[in-house]
């Protein structure tokens, strides 16, 4: 079953603009992660934010987590055409196993 | 370190056949997880193995099975293939508590 729900489902922007994607989930979690997937290939881990953290940065990526609202956002600043991909949020509950529960993803198109 | 490798990369089978997919984790990683990705259902968890033991299983029929060997390599098997089994099958490996998972390129299975 899907834990996370991303919003929007698709996003089209110009190079240089910022892209914001949101993710909501249903249950308590240990962490929330964002992954990128290019054209149906493997997933690339972007960033992980733990439940006791509110904001995290990695290069042009900024992730926020609001556990009271069970939501997260991923901001990509100064987007490039190479950022065109699908982005998935995944939640994790570390209780003897490390299963990721994914949302359905946001397709981002960055036009030159 | 070499990344996660999956073989074969592409596979075409007919209904009723069976298929075995292989995954070699990153050296030193003892946890291997499998996910199925379809346009309709998104990314769904199949199973997770740690040190040759299945420690979590997703909501899939018994036709889907897996195993892990002493060298941490893992295989998954799907028997009596159905058209709906057409999907991208992704394998991920992790170390430690499994927070960060590293995905392979996937095996794309087409069932005719």
mmCIF file of C-alpha atoms in Angstrom:
data_model
loop_
_atom_site.group_PDB
_atom_site.id
_atom_site.type_symbol
_atom_site.label_atom_id
_atom_site.label_comp_id
_atom_site.label_asym_id
_atom_site.label_seq_id
_atom_site.Cartn_x
_atom_site.Cartn_y
_atom_site.Cartn_z
ATOM 1 C CA UNK A 1 0.000 0.000 0.000
ATOM 2 C CA UNK A 2 1.199 3.521 -0.681
ATOM 3 C CA UNK A 3 2.186 5.480 2.393
ATOM 4 C CA UNK A 4 3.209 8.699 0.707
ATOM 5 C CA UNK A 5 1.216 10.758 -1.727
ATOM 6 C CA UNK A 6 3.103 13.273 -3.814
ATOM 7 C CA UNK A 7 1.708 16.504 -5.068
ATOM 8 C CA UNK A 8 1.695 17.616 -7.823
ATOM 9 C CA UNK A 9 1.676 14.516 -10.026
ATOM 10 C CA UNK A 10 3.461 16.450 -12.755
ATOM 11 C CA UNK A 11 5.357 19.738 -12.809
ATOM 12 C CA UNK A 12 6.722 21.633 -15.802
ATOM 13 C CA UNK A 13 9.105 24.550 -15.295
ATOM 14 C CA UNK A 14 11.856 26.479 -17.080
ATOM 15 C CA UNK A 15 15.561 26.136 -16.346
ATOM 16 C CA UNK A 16 16.596 28.390 -13.507
ATOM 17 C CA UNK A 17 13.232 28.233 -11.740
ATOM 18 C CA UNK A 18 12.652 26.476 -8.440
ATOM 19 C CA UNK A 19 10.652 23.258 -8.220
ATOM 20 C CA UNK A 20 8.674 22.293 -5.134
ATOM 21 C CA UNK A 21 7.172 18.870 -4.559
ATOM 22 C CA UNK A 22 5.101 17.817 -1.592
ATOM 23 C CA UNK A 23 4.563 14.487 0.071
ATOM 24 C CA UNK A 24 2.022 13.422 2.669
ATOM 25 C CA UNK A 25 2.022 10.194 4.635
ATOM 26 C CA UNK A 26 -0.251 8.413 7.050
ATOM 27 C CA UNK A 27 1.596 6.800 9.946
ATOM 28 C CA UNK A 28 4.432 7.601 12.334
ATOM 29 C CA UNK A 29 7.818 7.159 10.723
ATOM 30 C CA UNK A 30 11.512 7.053 11.583
ATOM 31 C CA UNK A 31 12.570 8.909 8.472
ATOM 32 C CA UNK A 32 11.447 10.160 5.102
ATOM 33 C CA UNK A 33 13.589 9.953 2.005
ATOM 34 C CA UNK A 34 13.499 11.352 -1.493
ATOM 35 C CA UNK A 35 14.617 9.428 -4.545
ATOM 36 C CA UNK A 36 15.016 10.369 -8.203
ATOM 37 C CA UNK A 37 14.339 8.100 -11.159
ATOM 38 C CA UNK A 38 15.353 8.860 -14.723
ATOM 39 C CA UNK A 39 13.277 7.307 -17.510
ATOM 40 C CA UNK A 40 12.268 4.077 -15.749
ATOM 41 C CA UNK A 41 15.764 3.265 -14.546
ATOM 42 C CA UNK A 42 16.953 2.601 -10.996
ATOM 43 C CA UNK A 43 16.264 4.926 -8.114
ATOM 44 C CA UNK A 44 18.918 7.315 -6.872
ATOM 45 C CA UNK A 45 18.868 8.317 -3.213
ATOM 46 C CA UNK A 46 18.789 12.099 -2.844
ATOM 47 C CA UNK A 47 18.297 12.962 0.794
ATOM 48 C CA UNK A 48 17.068 11.515 4.091
ATOM 49 C CA UNK A 49 15.440 13.450 6.903
ATOM 50 C CA UNK A 50 14.812 11.868 10.276
ATOM 51 C CA UNK A 51 11.636 12.344 12.284
ATOM 52 C CA UNK A 52 13.422 14.604 14.799
ATOM 53 C CA UNK A 53 14.691 16.930 12.077
ATOM 54 C CA UNK A 54 12.717 19.771 10.511
ATOM 55 C CA UNK A 55 14.885 20.831 7.605
ATOM 56 C CA UNK A 56 17.851 19.496 5.700
ATOM 57 C CA UNK A 57 19.959 20.781 2.818
ATOM 58 C CA UNK A 58 22.091 19.042 0.238
ATOM 59 C CA UNK A 59 23.485 21.144 -2.573
ATOM 60 C CA UNK A 60 20.493 22.590 -4.461
ATOM 61 C CA UNK A 61 18.056 20.421 -2.501
ATOM 62 C CA UNK A 62 16.132 21.498 0.568
ATOM 63 C CA UNK A 63 13.820 19.136 2.391
ATOM 64 C CA UNK A 64 11.418 19.974 5.172
ATOM 65 C CA UNK A 65 9.491 17.618 7.412
ATOM 66 C CA UNK A 66 6.431 18.437 9.496
ATOM 67 C CA UNK A 67 5.588 15.378 11.568
ATOM 68 C CA UNK A 68 2.513 17.050 13.080
ATOM 69 C CA UNK A 69 1.023 17.399 9.606
ATOM 70 C CA UNK A 70 2.659 14.205 8.325
ATOM 71 C CA UNK A 71 4.033 16.042 5.333
ATOM 72 C CA UNK A 72 7.321 16.831 3.646
ATOM 73 C CA UNK A 73 8.445 19.052 0.817
ATOM 74 C CA UNK A 74 11.380 18.872 -1.563
ATOM 75 C CA UNK A 75 12.654 22.099 -3.080
ATOM 76 C CA UNK A 76 15.078 22.026 -5.992
ATOM 77 C CA UNK A 77 16.565 25.461 -6.545
ATOM 78 C CA UNK A 78 17.844 26.805 -9.863
ATOM 79 C CA UNK A 79 16.568 23.788 -11.798
ATOM 80 C CA UNK A 80 18.496 22.410 -14.752
ATOM 81 C CA UNK A 81 17.340 20.327 -17.703
ATOM 82 C CA UNK A 82 19.258 17.418 -16.152
ATOM 83 C CA UNK A 83 16.858 17.534 -13.173
ATOM 84 C CA UNK A 84 14.110 16.198 -15.451
ATOM 85 C CA UNK A 85 13.047 12.963 -13.769
ATOM 86 C CA UNK A 86 10.444 11.421 -11.504
ATOM 87 C CA UNK A 87 10.815 12.138 -7.815
ATOM 88 C CA UNK A 88 9.522 9.809 -5.122
ATOM 89 C CA UNK A 89 9.179 10.208 -1.419
ATOM 90 C CA UNK A 90 9.547 7.101 0.709
ATOM 91 C CA UNK A 91 8.877 6.589 4.387
ATOM 92 C CA UNK A 92 10.682 4.169 6.614
ATOM 93 C CA UNK A 93 9.865 2.603 9.950
ATOM 94 C CA UNK A 94 12.928 0.898 11.375
ATOM 95 C CA UNK A 95 11.479 -1.945 13.412
ATOM 96 C CA UNK A 96 13.603 -4.974 12.654
ATOM 97 C CA UNK A 97 13.439 -4.350 8.937
ATOM 98 C CA UNK A 98 14.090 -1.431 6.631
ATOM 99 C CA UNK A 99 11.228 -1.514 4.156
ATOM 100 C CA UNK A 100 10.587 1.657 2.187
ATOM 101 C CA UNK A 101 7.015 2.645 1.413
ATOM 102 C CA UNK A 102 6.842 4.837 -1.659
ATOM 103 C CA UNK A 103 4.446 7.424 -2.932
ATOM 104 C CA UNK A 104 3.405 7.545 -6.583
ATOM 105 C CA UNK A 105 5.876 10.253 -7.490
ATOM 106 C CA UNK A 106 6.044 13.630 -9.175
ATOM 107 C CA UNK A 107 7.199 13.864 -12.788
ATOM 108 C CA UNK A 108 9.342 16.965 -13.191
ATOM 109 C CA UNK A 109 10.065 18.411 -16.632
ATOM 110 C CA UNK A 110 12.633 21.190 -16.816
ATOM 111 C CA UNK A 111 12.731 22.905 -20.186
ATOM 112 C CA UNK A 112 15.840 24.722 -21.439
ATOM 113 C CA UNK B 1 32.822 0.007 -4.779
ATOM 114 C CA UNK B 2 30.722 -1.481 -7.525
ATOM 115 C CA UNK B 3 27.034 -0.686 -7.312
ATOM 116 C CA UNK B 4 24.082 -3.020 -7.145
ATOM 117 C CA UNK B 5 23.845 -5.172 -10.249
ATOM 118 C CA UNK B 6 20.790 -6.917 -11.596
ATOM 119 C CA UNK B 7 20.566 -9.546 -14.285
ATOM 120 C CA UNK B 8 19.100 -9.836 -16.756
ATOM 121 C CA UNK B 9 18.228 -6.242 -17.611
ATOM 122 C CA UNK B 10 15.381 -7.167 -19.952
ATOM 123 C CA UNK B 11 13.275 -10.252 -20.204
ATOM 124 C CA UNK B 12 10.332 -11.345 -22.319
ATOM 125 C CA UNK B 13 8.259 -14.295 -21.175
ATOM 126 C CA UNK B 14 4.858 -15.739 -21.994
ATOM 127 C CA UNK B 15 1.977 -16.344 -19.650
ATOM 128 C CA UNK B 16 2.352 -19.458 -17.546
ATOM 129 C CA UNK B 17 6.140 -19.501 -17.662
ATOM 130 C CA UNK B 18 8.350 -18.848 -14.673
ATOM 131 C CA UNK B 19 11.231 -16.427 -14.314
ATOM 132 C CA UNK B 20 14.214 -15.941 -12.022
ATOM 133 C CA UNK B 21 15.818 -12.550 -11.495
ATOM 134 C CA UNK B 22 19.171 -12.024 -9.831
ATOM 135 C CA UNK B 23 20.579 -9.240 -7.702
ATOM 136 C CA UNK B 24 24.147 -8.742 -6.487
ATOM 137 C CA UNK B 25 24.364 -6.204 -3.663
ATOM 138 C CA UNK B 26 27.135 -3.767 -2.931
ATOM 139 C CA UNK B 27 30.066 -5.580 -1.334
ATOM 140 C CA UNK B 28 29.577 -5.788 2.420
ATOM 141 C CA UNK B 29 25.839 -5.130 2.325
ATOM 142 C CA UNK B 30 23.848 -7.887 3.981
ATOM 143 C CA UNK B 31 20.325 -6.605 3.360
ATOM 144 C CA UNK B 32 18.595 -6.956 -0.002
ATOM 145 C CA UNK B 33 15.097 -5.750 -0.786
ATOM 146 C CA UNK B 34 12.976 -6.220 -3.890
ATOM 147 C CA UNK B 35 10.372 -3.844 -5.282
ATOM 148 C CA UNK B 36 7.970 -4.051 -8.209
ATOM 149 C CA UNK B 37 7.197 -0.911 -10.195
ATOM 150 C CA UNK B 38 4.194 -0.656 -12.504
ATOM 151 C CA UNK B 39 2.451 2.384 -13.977
ATOM 152 C CA UNK B 40 -0.769 1.529 -12.171
ATOM 153 C CA UNK B 41 0.424 0.495 -8.714
ATOM 154 C CA UNK B 42 3.686 2.401 -8.503
ATOM 155 C CA UNK B 43 6.527 1.058 -6.386
ATOM 156 C CA UNK B 44 5.495 -1.829 -4.195
ATOM 157 C CA UNK B 45 7.602 -3.766 -1.734
ATOM 158 C CA UNK B 46 8.040 -7.473 -2.411
ATOM 159 C CA UNK B 47 10.470 -8.852 0.188
ATOM 160 C CA UNK B 48 13.511 -8.071 2.263
ATOM 161 C CA UNK B 49 16.315 -10.466 3.118
ATOM 162 C CA UNK B 50 19.042 -10.143 5.697
ATOM 163 C CA UNK B 51 21.742 -12.767 6.189
ATOM 164 C CA UNK B 52 19.800 -15.363 4.183
ATOM 165 C CA UNK B 53 16.594 -14.836 6.205
ATOM 166 C CA UNK B 54 13.447 -13.196 4.906
ATOM 167 C CA UNK B 55 12.595 -10.576 7.477
ATOM 168 C CA UNK B 56 9.704 -8.853 5.764
ATOM 169 C CA UNK B 57 7.287 -9.644 2.969
ATOM 170 C CA UNK B 58 4.904 -7.480 1.004
ATOM 171 C CA UNK B 59 1.372 -8.245 -0.045
ATOM 172 C CA UNK B 60 2.028 -10.385 -3.105
ATOM 173 C CA UNK B 61 0.714 -13.849 -3.973
ATOM 174 C CA UNK B 62 2.734 -16.966 -3.269
ATOM 175 C CA UNK B 63 3.812 -17.083 -6.921
ATOM 176 C CA UNK B 64 6.423 -14.538 -5.915
ATOM 177 C CA UNK B 65 9.278 -15.986 -3.921
ATOM 178 C CA UNK B 66 12.836 -15.132 -3.162
ATOM 179 C CA UNK B 67 15.970 -16.241 -1.450
ATOM 180 C CA UNK B 68 19.349 -14.948 -0.397
ATOM 181 C CA UNK B 69 22.622 -16.785 -0.538
ATOM 182 C CA UNK B 70 25.528 -16.770 1.895
ATOM 183 C CA UNK B 71 27.357 -14.200 -0.261
ATOM 184 C CA UNK B 72 24.295 -11.902 0.061
ATOM 185 C CA UNK B 73 23.319 -12.307 -3.584
ATOM 186 C CA UNK B 74 19.592 -12.647 -3.949
ATOM 187 C CA UNK B 75 17.198 -14.130 -6.446
ATOM 188 C CA UNK B 76 13.498 -13.713 -6.885
ATOM 189 C CA UNK B 77 11.283 -16.121 -8.724
ATOM 190 C CA UNK B 78 7.866 -15.626 -10.223
ATOM 191 C CA UNK B 79 6.003 -18.765 -11.217
ATOM 192 C CA UNK B 80 2.995 -19.070 -13.525
ATOM 193 C CA UNK B 81 3.486 -15.623 -14.980
ATOM 194 C CA UNK B 82 0.489 -13.399 -15.607
ATOM 195 C CA UNK B 83 0.210 -10.386 -17.900
ATOM 196 C CA UNK B 84 -0.008 -8.167 -14.824
ATOM 197 C CA UNK B 85 3.453 -9.258 -13.723
ATOM 198 C CA UNK B 86 4.933 -7.085 -16.464
ATOM 199 C CA UNK B 87 6.915 -4.529 -14.519
ATOM 200 C CA UNK B 88 10.275 -3.114 -13.607
ATOM 201 C CA UNK B 89 11.725 -5.168 -10.754
ATOM 202 C CA UNK B 90 14.145 -3.242 -8.602
ATOM 203 C CA UNK B 91 16.577 -4.578 -6.083
ATOM 204 C CA UNK B 92 18.175 -2.501 -3.334
ATOM 205 C CA UNK B 93 20.925 -3.253 -0.866
ATOM 206 C CA UNK B 94 21.821 -1.626 2.406
ATOM 207 C CA UNK B 95 24.151 -1.937 5.354
ATOM 208 C CA UNK B 96 23.819 -1.183 9.032
ATOM 209 C CA UNK B 97 20.249 -0.379 10.011
ATOM 210 C CA UNK B 98 19.215 -0.134 6.385
ATOM 211 C CA UNK B 99 18.341 3.557 6.395
ATOM 212 C CA UNK B 100 19.901 4.307 3.046
ATOM 213 C CA UNK B 101 19.167 1.850 0.275
ATOM 214 C CA UNK B 102 21.093 1.662 -2.960
ATOM 215 C CA UNK B 103 19.115 0.566 -5.962
ATOM 216 C CA UNK B 104 20.182 -1.410 -8.984
ATOM 217 C CA UNK B 105 19.162 -0.498 -12.555
ATOM 218 C CA UNK B 106 16.263 -2.941 -12.489
ATOM 219 C CA UNK B 107 15.073 -5.832 -14.613
ATOM 220 C CA UNK B 108 12.295 -4.987 -17.026
ATOM 221 C CA UNK B 109 9.999 -7.984 -17.444
ATOM 222 C CA UNK B 110 7.437 -8.156 -20.211
ATOM 223 C CA UNK B 111 4.882 -10.959 -20.086
ATOM 224 C CA UNK B 112 3.086 -11.693 -23.366
#
